[in-house]
């Protein structure tokens, strides 16, 4: 059996290399479409550069050698600055006067295209105000193959369509504000365990339909840069894989530049010839060993790297700089990552966007007998360390490398605590995770709210024995026991979960006195305000799960591996796997309750497109619009995230039973109706034809569903394609 797997993998890799990727060279950017003007300017500037200046533009100056986590050499003769590249996908790292935005997974849980765009615009505005040229986000990888994945929370959800639309909207917002976005981590960086050595061995169709999909959407949104990841892809390091970099540069026509994750470069010529365009931070975190710089100059002089390849690197970097308009009036860098200079306050009114996402990303999982919203309870017990700010200070842990106090970001504590209300309610607190004190506080209150967490992060930090990826799907700090202790003495126990991803809730749901479960996610600095908005009914909850919550960890069918990962789950991750294997989840992908009710009616389908292969230019053109009527049939104002799922006909190769292919959020007053409109792109109805190396719309009957979640499908139709 093992030998068969080896042969199959060999055939997949050989076929992908030979058929999918064409000639063994990195294509030269030509500046097509909306990039034309930027390339004209880039070519004019390129002609003025010396060889040393060219190399300086594509080589990081070294770790902690500039004010940002990454910088390159400035060239004053063409007005080119020392580009400032800075983390992170949820705010400007090491700056102090910035907004700590909700994480990507919280934005994904809103299912709100406008809010996701506003978040991107606010992120970009703060970065630009501080003189950051390249903000290192948003995140499309990891996608969320493994529920325990340490960095899943940085992305938008375990579905390529949801992630792709969120990537597009975030990039549009960021780059409209003037900062270069960076789609990362490309590709197959689905675990932290051994990420620097393991190989993600991904079959061609799986790559195109799952892991490449959101990066393709990013490129369609004209993202300025893409970051190649630490891991190997089909045995070759991602930053040195001509095959994977040709997927984006040749097949997808990417006009921007590829930069390395920090110290993800391994050789001088291998990375250059594969198509990497910039190395960061230049050396290996301060060892002064530069694989490019003079070594790249020597490689060009000796003919190991063609001059045209170096010129293409520089052209792409310059073009991206021109593309977002950074050549005129761009602020100088006004903070320093290393000396305590956090820069000016650039938050503006962005806390409003942060609060909206923190609030609208909250998912109400359970609400027995309308226990929520709270209605002036006589007394309220607030229980759990997650209910307060870290006693040592909100920013006490370097890079959020702890789980002490309220969890608002991966690897660390947030900057807001649950606020006591001024409605006459008596507040009783037990802000440790000790079961005995929790029970004492809960026994003397009419209602108890228990806060529990689950944390994860990047593998270079270990927190409480967790080295990036989670060890299991249990809540931290004996969260199950904490809830049990409270529920044993309080008949109105409400559980609030701050978590980076799914946890197993079975023991909590088994407590008869647990009347409500509020999934508060990773909400950023406005955690307390957003949560209070929902708990007290100022806003009806409208978040939906961006992943599946299972009944058992083993139900996911995928987990981290200690060696290479052959991605045997194929196309079947998260809800696709649960559907294919006929496994009942506890809470399905797309699920979320409200304080009101919504009814669905009047499904209308477009005229059927024609079957057959698609050209690249046809992928993102419209295949028609699906509409449905949504009515708020309850008593309060609310918002509904309606979802469109498509099932491919039997003529297509084996595929998931249903796949998300549209979503829209309608805000409706009580009794009001609205139209949910889903524009299908040709690609949304296609599969990747491995033999033909193209997207193809199959013939036959497509199933079409519109509903409130991946398993609450209210409307059903069919579309017959000839």
XYZ file of C-alpha atoms in Angstrom:
722
model
C 0.000 0.000 0.000
C 2.802 2.415 0.930
C 4.539 1.664 -2.362
C 1.302 2.399 -4.259
C 0.998 5.746 -2.522
C 4.592 6.598 -3.417
C 3.994 5.763 -7.085
C 0.769 7.747 -7.167
C 2.460 10.769 -5.610
C 5.311 10.514 -8.094
C 2.865 10.480 -10.992
C 0.967 13.471 -9.599
C 4.131 15.522 -9.198
C 5.518 14.564 -12.597
C 2.232 15.301 -14.335
C 1.861 18.646 -12.579
C 5.428 19.588 -13.446
C 5.259 18.566 -17.080
C 1.715 19.410 -18.110
C 0.532 22.185 -15.833
C 3.532 24.441 -15.729
C 5.125 24.539 -19.129
C 8.650 25.732 -19.815
C 11.080 25.744 -16.908
C 11.533 29.470 -16.482
C 9.963 32.261 -14.505
C 7.835 34.500 -16.743
C 8.647 38.178 -17.097
C 5.975 40.618 -15.945
C 4.598 42.589 -18.867
C 2.236 45.068 -17.237
C -1.042 44.060 -18.784
C -4.424 45.610 -18.042
C -4.591 47.942 -15.069
C -0.865 47.444 -14.428
C 0.170 49.037 -17.742
C 0.866 52.536 -16.434
C 2.779 51.241 -13.408
C 4.978 49.088 -15.639
C 5.703 51.991 -17.969
C 6.971 53.987 -14.999
C 8.843 50.989 -13.611
C 10.644 50.390 -16.902
C 11.693 54.038 -17.098
C 13.136 53.894 -13.580
C 14.744 50.496 -14.143
C 16.768 51.928 -17.015
C 18.386 54.420 -14.629
C 19.609 51.915 -12.064
C 23.045 50.484 -11.520
C 23.461 46.771 -10.896
C 24.149 47.430 -7.228
C 20.972 49.469 -6.886
C 18.941 46.735 -8.540
C 20.234 44.148 -6.102
C 19.594 46.501 -3.187
C 15.927 46.899 -4.126
C 15.294 43.145 -3.952
C 17.472 42.293 -0.938
C 16.405 43.003 2.627
C 18.961 45.130 4.471
C 19.071 42.736 7.439
C 17.169 41.995 10.619
C 16.814 45.062 12.859
C 18.879 47.149 10.440
C 15.936 49.422 9.609
C 12.854 50.704 11.422
C 10.570 47.945 10.110
C 10.635 44.164 10.259
C 11.750 44.356 6.634
C 13.431 47.129 4.634
C 15.271 47.381 1.314
C 17.807 49.900 0.030
C 16.533 53.304 -0.999
C 17.477 54.766 -4.403
C 17.276 58.533 -4.212
C 17.928 59.088 -7.918
C 14.470 57.687 -8.774
C 12.779 58.811 -5.541
C 12.474 55.215 -4.314
C 12.434 54.937 -0.499
C 13.672 52.179 1.750
C 10.451 50.195 1.493
C 8.985 49.472 4.924
C 7.484 45.986 5.183
C 5.588 45.406 8.424
C 3.332 42.886 10.115
C 0.508 42.184 10.715
C -2.833 41.136 9.177
C -4.752 42.701 12.105
C -2.771 45.871 12.813
C 0.672 47.463 12.618
C 3.060 45.421 14.759
C 5.298 47.303 17.220
C 3.404 50.572 16.739
C 1.529 51.848 19.781
C -1.088 54.310 18.542
C -2.877 51.789 16.343
C -6.101 49.800 16.414
C -5.933 46.123 17.396
C -8.479 44.937 14.857
C -10.419 41.696 15.117
C -8.553 38.785 13.557
C -9.280 37.567 10.052
C -11.376 34.684 11.352
C -13.645 37.165 13.160
C -14.058 39.183 9.976
C -14.892 35.975 8.125
C -17.516 35.137 10.750
C -19.382 38.357 9.934
C -20.052 37.133 6.364
C -20.320 40.854 5.619
C -18.555 41.966 2.446
C -18.864 45.674 3.267
C -17.461 45.300 6.773
C -14.563 43.191 5.520
C -13.747 45.907 2.985
C -13.971 48.611 5.660
C -11.601 46.638 7.867
C -9.111 46.449 5.006
C -9.418 50.176 4.341
C -8.842 50.997 8.010
C -5.854 48.653 8.232
C -4.384 50.295 5.161
C -5.041 53.832 6.377
C -3.206 53.235 9.655
C -0.299 51.551 7.891
C 0.059 54.408 5.413
C -0.147 57.034 8.145
C 2.853 55.377 9.811
C 4.828 55.156 6.578
C 4.417 51.408 6.078
C 4.643 50.592 2.371
C 3.851 46.863 2.497
C 1.500 45.504 5.131
C 2.067 41.782 5.512
C -1.457 40.495 5.091
C -4.138 39.362 4.479
C -3.881 35.603 5.035
C -5.182 32.895 2.677
C -2.868 30.168 3.989
C -3.488 28.337 6.174
C -6.941 27.744 4.778
C -7.910 25.602 7.761
C -7.305 22.022 6.644
C -6.548 21.015 10.231
C -8.875 22.215 12.983
C -5.945 22.467 15.439
C -3.818 24.562 13.038
C -1.948 27.236 14.970
C -2.500 30.121 12.561
C -5.967 29.356 11.198
C -7.305 32.403 13.048
C -5.237 34.728 10.857
C -7.276 33.701 7.803
C -10.982 34.048 7.098
C -12.368 30.528 7.258
C -12.068 26.924 6.115
C -13.618 27.442 2.679
C -11.835 28.715 -0.443
C -14.762 30.793 -1.682
C -15.322 32.548 1.671
C -11.589 33.092 2.016
C -11.237 34.285 -1.573
C -13.975 36.912 -1.362
C -12.636 38.110 2.001
C -9.126 38.330 0.521
C -10.409 40.375 -2.419
C -12.332 42.791 -0.232
C -9.487 43.215 2.244
C -6.956 43.818 -0.527
C -9.271 46.283 -2.255
C -9.682 48.199 0.997
C -5.989 48.191 1.898
C -4.714 49.228 -1.515
C -7.395 51.881 -1.959
C -5.944 53.412 1.222
C -2.506 53.440 -0.392
C -0.644 50.530 1.214
C 0.581 47.468 -0.668
C -1.167 44.288 0.468
C 0.665 40.975 0.691
C -1.278 37.720 0.234
C 0.313 35.050 2.407
C 1.428 32.299 3.131
C 1.735 30.693 -0.316
C 1.107 27.758 -0.176
C 0.401 24.587 1.852
C 1.448 26.140 5.179
C -1.377 24.352 6.997
C 0.474 23.511 10.208
C 3.168 24.954 12.451
C 4.656 21.570 13.362
C 7.922 21.175 11.427
C 6.827 23.913 9.051
C 10.427 24.637 8.038
C 11.094 21.103 6.797
C 7.834 19.279 6.022
C 6.470 18.896 2.515
C 2.848 19.537 1.634
C 2.244 17.142 -1.242
C -0.858 18.478 -2.963
C -2.446 17.012 -6.086
C -3.108 19.333 -9.022
C -6.906 19.459 -8.800
C -6.850 19.844 -5.022
C -4.376 22.699 -5.352
C -6.548 24.556 -7.846
C -9.934 24.004 -6.223
C -8.907 24.530 -2.586
C -5.545 26.013 -1.678
C -4.756 28.119 -4.752
C -8.344 29.423 -5.037
C -8.137 32.346 -2.540
C -4.713 33.350 -3.865
C -6.211 33.401 -7.359
C -8.931 35.727 -6.081
C -6.209 37.901 -4.526
C -4.403 38.168 -7.847
C -7.687 39.001 -9.565
C -7.917 41.871 -7.050
C -4.449 43.095 -8.192
C -2.654 42.322 -4.954
C 0.780 43.962 -4.962
C 2.733 41.069 -3.461
C 2.546 37.419 -2.475
C 4.595 35.864 0.329
C 5.982 32.362 -0.256
C 5.849 30.104 2.785
C 8.337 28.159 4.915
C 7.251 24.653 3.982
C 8.152 22.520 1.031
C 5.558 21.991 -1.679
C 5.718 18.613 -3.414
C 9.242 18.181 -1.932
C 10.645 21.581 -3.055
C 10.782 24.607 -0.774
C 7.916 26.931 -1.607
C 10.195 29.925 -2.220
C 12.316 27.831 -4.598
C 9.510 26.022 -6.399
C 9.323 27.075 -10.025
C 6.211 24.930 -10.287
C 4.253 26.739 -7.586
C 5.492 30.223 -8.482
C 4.638 29.623 -12.128
C 1.098 28.802 -11.043
C 0.620 32.397 -9.949
C 2.919 34.167 -12.413
C 2.237 32.184 -15.578
C -1.189 30.601 -15.135
C -2.768 33.446 -13.148
C -0.818 36.309 -14.707
C 0.395 37.810 -11.415
C 2.049 41.180 -12.128
C 3.308 41.961 -8.630
C 6.269 40.454 -6.786
C 6.903 37.390 -4.636
C 8.744 37.942 -1.365
C 10.020 35.326 1.027
C 8.614 34.703 4.434
C 11.246 35.799 6.907
C 14.311 33.579 6.368
C 12.344 31.148 4.170
C 14.982 31.468 1.441
C 17.468 28.571 1.214
C 19.729 29.212 -1.791
C 20.880 32.087 -3.952
C 20.188 30.775 -7.432
C 17.365 28.357 -6.641
C 15.110 31.085 -5.294
C 16.034 33.590 -7.998
C 15.480 31.227 -10.909
C 12.248 29.864 -9.445
C 10.688 33.326 -9.480
C 11.128 34.783 -6.000
C 11.558 38.545 -6.351
C 12.519 39.821 -2.904
C 14.215 38.238 0.093
C 13.416 39.273 3.658
C 14.797 40.232 6.040
C 17.908 39.678 3.893
C 19.968 37.776 6.419
C 18.849 35.001 8.769
C 17.515 37.080 11.662
C 20.711 38.996 12.252
C 23.449 36.505 11.328
C 24.677 38.854 8.565
C 24.634 35.959 6.079
C 22.978 37.304 2.926
C 21.969 34.776 0.263
C 21.274 37.621 -2.141
C 23.034 40.978 -2.040
C 26.564 40.458 -3.352
C 25.887 36.741 -3.822
C 23.095 37.574 -6.262
C 25.347 39.997 -8.131
C 27.951 37.267 -8.445
C 25.342 34.770 -9.654
C 24.261 37.164 -12.421
C 27.872 37.877 -13.387
C 28.618 34.163 -13.654
C 25.490 33.455 -15.681
C 23.829 31.302 -13.005
C 21.010 33.831 -12.912
C 20.076 35.727 -16.061
C 20.209 39.520 -16.083
C 16.630 39.491 -17.352
C 15.549 37.631 -14.206
C 17.118 40.269 -11.938
C 15.561 43.048 -14.022
C 12.180 41.321 -13.756
C 12.493 41.198 -9.954
C 13.200 44.906 -9.764
C 10.550 45.811 -12.346
C 7.889 43.971 -10.372
C 8.834 45.659 -7.077
C 8.873 49.090 -8.678
C 5.619 48.461 -10.519
C 3.802 47.562 -7.295
C 5.138 50.747 -5.688
C 3.826 52.804 -8.590
C 0.589 50.806 -8.846
C -0.731 51.942 -5.455
C 0.569 55.505 -5.916
C 3.354 55.465 -3.350
C 5.676 57.505 -5.580
C 3.945 60.769 -4.676
C 3.331 62.290 -1.246
C 3.722 59.084 0.745
C 4.493 59.593 4.455
C 7.932 58.783 5.805
C 8.197 55.908 8.278
C 7.421 57.413 11.689
C 7.953 54.522 14.110
C 10.706 52.086 14.958
C 10.148 48.418 15.718
C 13.243 48.112 17.889
C 13.810 51.214 20.024
C 10.420 51.809 21.638
C 9.337 54.565 19.264
C 5.744 53.480 18.645
C 4.947 56.391 16.386
C 1.972 58.782 16.399
C -1.622 57.867 17.137
C -3.253 56.963 13.833
C -6.418 55.253 15.051
C -8.884 57.932 14.044
C -12.401 56.510 14.322
C -11.350 52.966 13.400
C -12.521 51.617 16.735
C -16.033 51.848 15.252
C -15.141 49.408 12.467
C -13.348 47.194 14.977
C -16.390 47.174 17.241
C -18.750 46.369 14.380
C -16.679 43.349 13.368
C -16.168 42.196 16.960
C -19.961 42.365 17.398
C -21.144 41.070 14.032
C -18.665 38.187 14.092
C -20.196 36.811 17.297
C -22.036 33.551 16.630
C -24.945 32.603 18.879
C -24.836 28.812 19.071
C -27.494 28.097 21.687
C -30.237 30.203 23.256
C -32.743 28.101 25.205
C -36.025 29.844 26.066
C -34.704 33.182 24.756
C -32.291 33.456 27.689
C -30.509 36.136 25.719
C -30.564 39.045 25.447
C -30.154 39.825 29.136
C -33.132 41.617 30.623
C -31.866 43.431 33.711
C -31.033 40.373 35.810
C -31.116 41.052 39.547
C -27.564 39.783 39.859
C -24.929 38.632 37.424
C -21.842 36.515 38.096
C -18.901 37.149 35.786
C -16.617 34.127 35.917
C -13.283 33.225 34.394
C -9.961 34.884 33.779
C -11.024 35.533 30.196
C -13.432 38.167 31.552
C -10.632 40.580 32.488
C -7.563 42.212 31.004
C -4.258 40.517 31.799
C -3.484 41.752 35.344
C 0.082 42.464 34.238
C -1.174 44.705 31.448
C -2.887 44.230 28.114
C 0.436 44.165 26.249
C 2.479 42.404 28.932
C 3.339 39.337 26.833
C 5.741 39.746 23.924
C 3.930 38.980 20.669
C 0.902 37.969 22.749
C 2.835 34.913 23.934
C 0.465 33.998 26.751
C -3.161 33.201 27.434
C -3.698 35.357 30.501
C -6.732 37.591 30.699
C -9.219 38.016 27.905
C -8.251 36.428 24.606
C -8.641 38.880 21.752
C -5.799 37.789 19.464
C -3.965 34.553 18.867
C -1.113 34.115 21.320
C -2.275 36.611 23.765
C -4.612 38.830 25.638
C -6.810 41.645 24.421
C -7.236 45.219 25.481
C -10.827 45.338 26.633
C -12.750 43.652 29.389
C -16.423 42.791 29.722
C -18.025 46.062 30.902
C -20.415 46.104 33.865
C -23.746 47.584 32.852
C -25.422 50.506 34.602
C -28.874 48.925 34.739
C -29.019 48.220 38.438
C -27.658 44.697 38.110
C -25.522 43.506 41.011
C -22.212 42.219 39.656
C -20.391 39.345 41.343
C -16.993 38.321 39.981
C -14.653 35.369 40.068
C -11.935 36.296 37.636
C -9.770 33.232 38.017
C -10.310 29.826 36.490
C -10.653 28.179 39.898
C -13.752 25.986 40.090
C -14.413 26.489 43.789
C -14.453 30.286 43.656
C -16.463 30.123 40.434
C -19.126 28.000 42.102
C -19.287 30.334 45.088
C -19.842 33.377 42.873
C -22.367 31.604 40.641
C -24.450 30.231 43.497
C -25.364 33.725 44.689
C -26.316 35.170 41.281
C -29.476 34.999 39.198
C -27.444 34.560 36.010
C -23.864 33.450 35.502
C -21.655 34.150 32.509
C -18.631 31.861 32.231
C -15.761 32.879 29.965
C -13.533 30.172 28.479
C -10.793 30.186 25.853
C -8.701 28.177 23.429
C -5.515 29.722 22.045
C -2.862 29.048 19.405
C -0.289 30.903 17.359
C 2.952 30.818 15.445
C 5.363 28.011 16.185
C 8.307 30.126 17.344
C 6.521 30.663 20.665
C 5.388 27.904 23.017
C 2.572 28.790 25.418
C 1.570 26.424 28.195
C 3.016 23.480 26.304
C 1.425 24.419 22.986
C 4.004 25.015 20.239
C 1.837 26.788 17.684
C -0.728 24.155 16.690
C -3.145 23.177 19.433
C -2.581 19.860 21.162
C -6.305 19.101 21.217
C -9.695 20.734 20.767
C -10.466 21.201 24.447
C -10.902 24.606 26.065
C -7.845 25.795 27.989
C -7.503 26.160 31.737
C -9.948 23.346 32.508
C -12.733 25.236 30.798
C -15.052 22.225 30.746
C -14.703 21.781 34.500
C -15.199 25.495 35.104
C -18.504 25.441 33.236
C -19.600 22.271 35.018
C -18.891 23.814 38.416
C -20.950 26.910 37.584
C -23.813 25.056 35.900
C -24.139 22.770 38.929
C -25.192 25.730 41.082
C -26.736 28.218 38.641
C -29.800 27.435 36.524
C -29.130 30.211 34.051
C -25.548 29.658 32.953
C -24.329 31.412 29.816
C -21.018 30.363 28.259
C -18.900 32.836 26.273
C -16.130 31.307 24.176
C -13.112 33.239 22.943
C -11.322 30.793 20.673
C -8.980 30.698 17.703
C -11.025 27.858 16.172
C -13.340 24.952 16.960
C -13.474 23.337 20.366
C -15.460 20.261 21.340
C -18.496 21.477 23.299
C -20.134 18.165 24.161
C -19.477 18.200 27.914
C -20.643 21.812 28.121
C -23.827 21.190 26.149
C -24.552 18.182 28.368
C -25.092 20.516 31.334
C -28.860 21.161 31.529
C -28.340 24.553 33.144
C -26.250 25.872 30.250
C -28.960 27.902 28.545
C -26.850 29.837 26.042
C -23.516 29.530 24.258
C -22.006 32.641 22.675
C -19.083 32.100 20.310
C -17.192 35.382 20.599
C -14.184 34.361 18.510
C -11.027 36.495 18.351
C -12.497 39.987 18.528
C -9.573 42.399 18.984
C -9.556 45.497 21.165
C -13.328 46.079 21.076
C -14.035 42.663 22.568
C -15.965 43.896 25.607
C -18.015 46.503 23.771
C -18.935 44.182 20.924
C -19.935 41.428 23.334
C -22.034 43.770 25.460
C -23.876 44.937 22.343
C -25.019 41.360 21.741
C -25.577 40.172 25.308
C -27.778 43.152 26.130
C -29.654 43.116 22.830
C -28.525 46.440 21.439
C -27.844 44.423 18.295
C -29.139 40.991 17.336
C -26.307 38.488 16.758
C -25.673 37.872 13.070
C -22.371 35.990 12.870
C -22.120 32.576 11.227
C -19.461 29.933 11.755
C -16.580 30.087 9.224
C -15.738 26.463 10.064
C -17.450 23.349 11.426
C -17.701 22.527 15.137
C -17.646 18.736 15.444
C -18.945 16.409 18.136
C -15.558 14.720 18.339
C -12.070 15.776 17.252
C -11.740 12.571 15.250
C -14.710 13.598 13.095
C -12.557 16.115 11.204
C -10.521 13.390 9.517
C -7.398 15.564 9.246
C -4.681 16.586 11.672
C -1.076 17.711 11.846
C 1.555 15.166 10.857
C 5.117 14.857 12.085
C 6.579 14.243 8.634
C 5.404 15.110 5.142
C 1.678 15.479 4.483
C 0.287 13.816 1.362
C -3.043 15.638 1.735
C -4.978 12.388 1.516
C -8.144 14.303 2.452
C -8.083 15.761 -1.064
C -11.014 18.082 -1.721
C -12.770 16.998 1.463
C -11.914 19.326 4.329
C -14.210 20.851 6.933
C -17.886 20.758 5.852
C -17.002 19.080 2.561
C -15.633 16.153 4.574
C -18.618 16.026 6.930
C -21.007 15.999 3.961
C -19.040 13.402 2.002
C -18.624 11.083 5.009
C -22.199 11.685 6.197
C -21.031 12.829 9.643
C -23.402 14.973 11.691
C -21.577 18.003 13.111
C -22.506 19.665 16.354
C -22.710 23.041 14.619
C -22.240 23.151 10.876
C -20.291 25.559 8.709
C -22.361 28.713 8.204
C -24.509 28.172 11.325
C -25.603 31.001 13.626
C -28.733 31.947 15.560
C -30.404 35.342 15.879
C -32.799 37.091 18.265
C -35.231 37.184 15.348
C -36.318 34.757 12.603
C -35.945 34.783 8.842
C -37.974 33.077 6.138
C -36.745 32.288 2.628
C -38.823 32.234 -0.552
C -38.948 32.941 -4.302
C -35.758 31.295 -5.550
C -34.934 32.501 -9.057
C -32.204 30.968 -11.192
C -30.432 32.420 -14.236
C -30.338 30.994 -17.708
C -27.909 28.120 -17.861
C -24.420 28.798 -19.235
C -22.872 26.520 -21.825
C -20.670 23.654 -20.788
C -17.073 23.323 -21.879
C -13.592 24.634 -21.146
C -13.029 28.217 -20.033
C -10.309 30.605 -21.109
C -8.527 32.566 -18.413
C -10.397 35.738 -19.362
C -13.733 33.979 -18.846
C -13.127 32.750 -15.297
C -14.387 35.829 -13.477
C -17.111 36.901 -15.888
C -20.707 36.458 -14.808
C -22.537 33.186 -15.339
C -25.778 34.731 -14.120
C -27.435 35.768 -10.877
C -29.381 33.720 -8.342
C -31.900 35.624 -6.208
C -34.117 34.811 -3.254
C -36.427 36.777 -0.985
C -35.519 36.955 2.713
C -38.067 38.195 5.249
C -37.472 39.138 8.866
C -40.442 37.298 10.339
C -39.514 38.047 13.946
C -40.065 40.940 16.294
C -36.703 42.764 16.262
C -34.277 44.164 13.704
C -31.642 41.692 12.579
C -29.232 40.715 9.826
C -29.143 37.439 7.931
C -26.139 36.027 6.070
C -27.797 34.035 3.285
C -25.613 31.443 1.587
C -25.583 29.885 -1.883
C -24.305 26.338 -2.400
C -23.739 24.508 -5.682
C -23.537 20.766 -6.356
C -21.772 19.751 -9.563
C -23.485 17.310 -11.953
C -22.525 13.652 -12.187
C -20.541 14.273 -15.371
C -17.878 16.069 -13.311
C -15.125 14.122 -11.534
C -15.880 13.129 -7.939
C -16.600 16.354 -6.029
C -17.930 17.492 -2.655
C -21.739 17.192 -2.430
C -22.047 20.957 -2.082
C -19.709 23.936 -2.228
C -20.218 27.527 -1.108
C -20.481 29.775 -4.138
C -22.100 32.938 -2.818
C -23.136 34.837 0.294
C -24.735 38.147 1.124
C -25.866 39.844 4.309
C -29.205 41.645 4.576
C -30.088 44.011 7.410
C -33.858 43.934 7.893
C -36.234 45.560 10.330
C -38.989 43.409 11.830
C -41.449 42.427 9.110
C -39.302 43.744 6.262
C -38.188 41.751 3.236
C -35.158 42.029 1.003
C -33.619 40.356 -2.012
C -30.535 38.205 -1.583
C -28.586 38.377 -4.825
C -25.710 36.043 -5.681
C -23.688 36.663 -8.829
C -22.118 33.456 -10.072
C -18.808 33.598 -11.870
C -18.021 31.029 -14.547
C -15.309 29.593 -12.319
C -17.889 28.978 -9.576
C -19.582 26.381 -11.809
C -16.380 24.747 -13.034
C -13.920 22.095 -11.929
C -10.199 21.879 -12.676
C -9.655 19.470 -15.560
C -6.287 17.893 -14.789
C -5.884 16.248 -18.181
C -6.820 19.380 -20.120
C -5.131 21.762 -17.639
C -8.068 24.156 -17.662
C -11.264 25.040 -15.872
C -14.287 23.329 -17.369
C -18.027 23.755 -16.827
C -19.519 20.247 -16.862
C -22.765 19.372 -18.577
C -25.765 18.026 -16.710
C -27.894 19.039 -13.761
C -26.440 21.341 -11.111
C -28.077 21.403 -7.693
C -28.619 24.902 -6.326
C -29.366 25.630 -2.681
C -29.927 28.858 -0.768
C -30.105 28.715 2.975
C -29.043 29.844 6.420
C -26.114 27.420 6.711
C -24.472 24.527 4.904
C -27.123 22.179 6.353
C -30.076 24.518 6.786
C -30.915 24.753 3.097
C -34.256 26.526 2.744
C -34.585 26.723 -1.046
C -33.646 24.164 -3.684
C -33.450 24.330 -7.458
C -31.630 22.846 -10.407
C -29.774 24.294 -13.345
C -29.390 22.135 -16.444
C -26.321 22.858 -18.529
C -26.088 21.499 -22.045
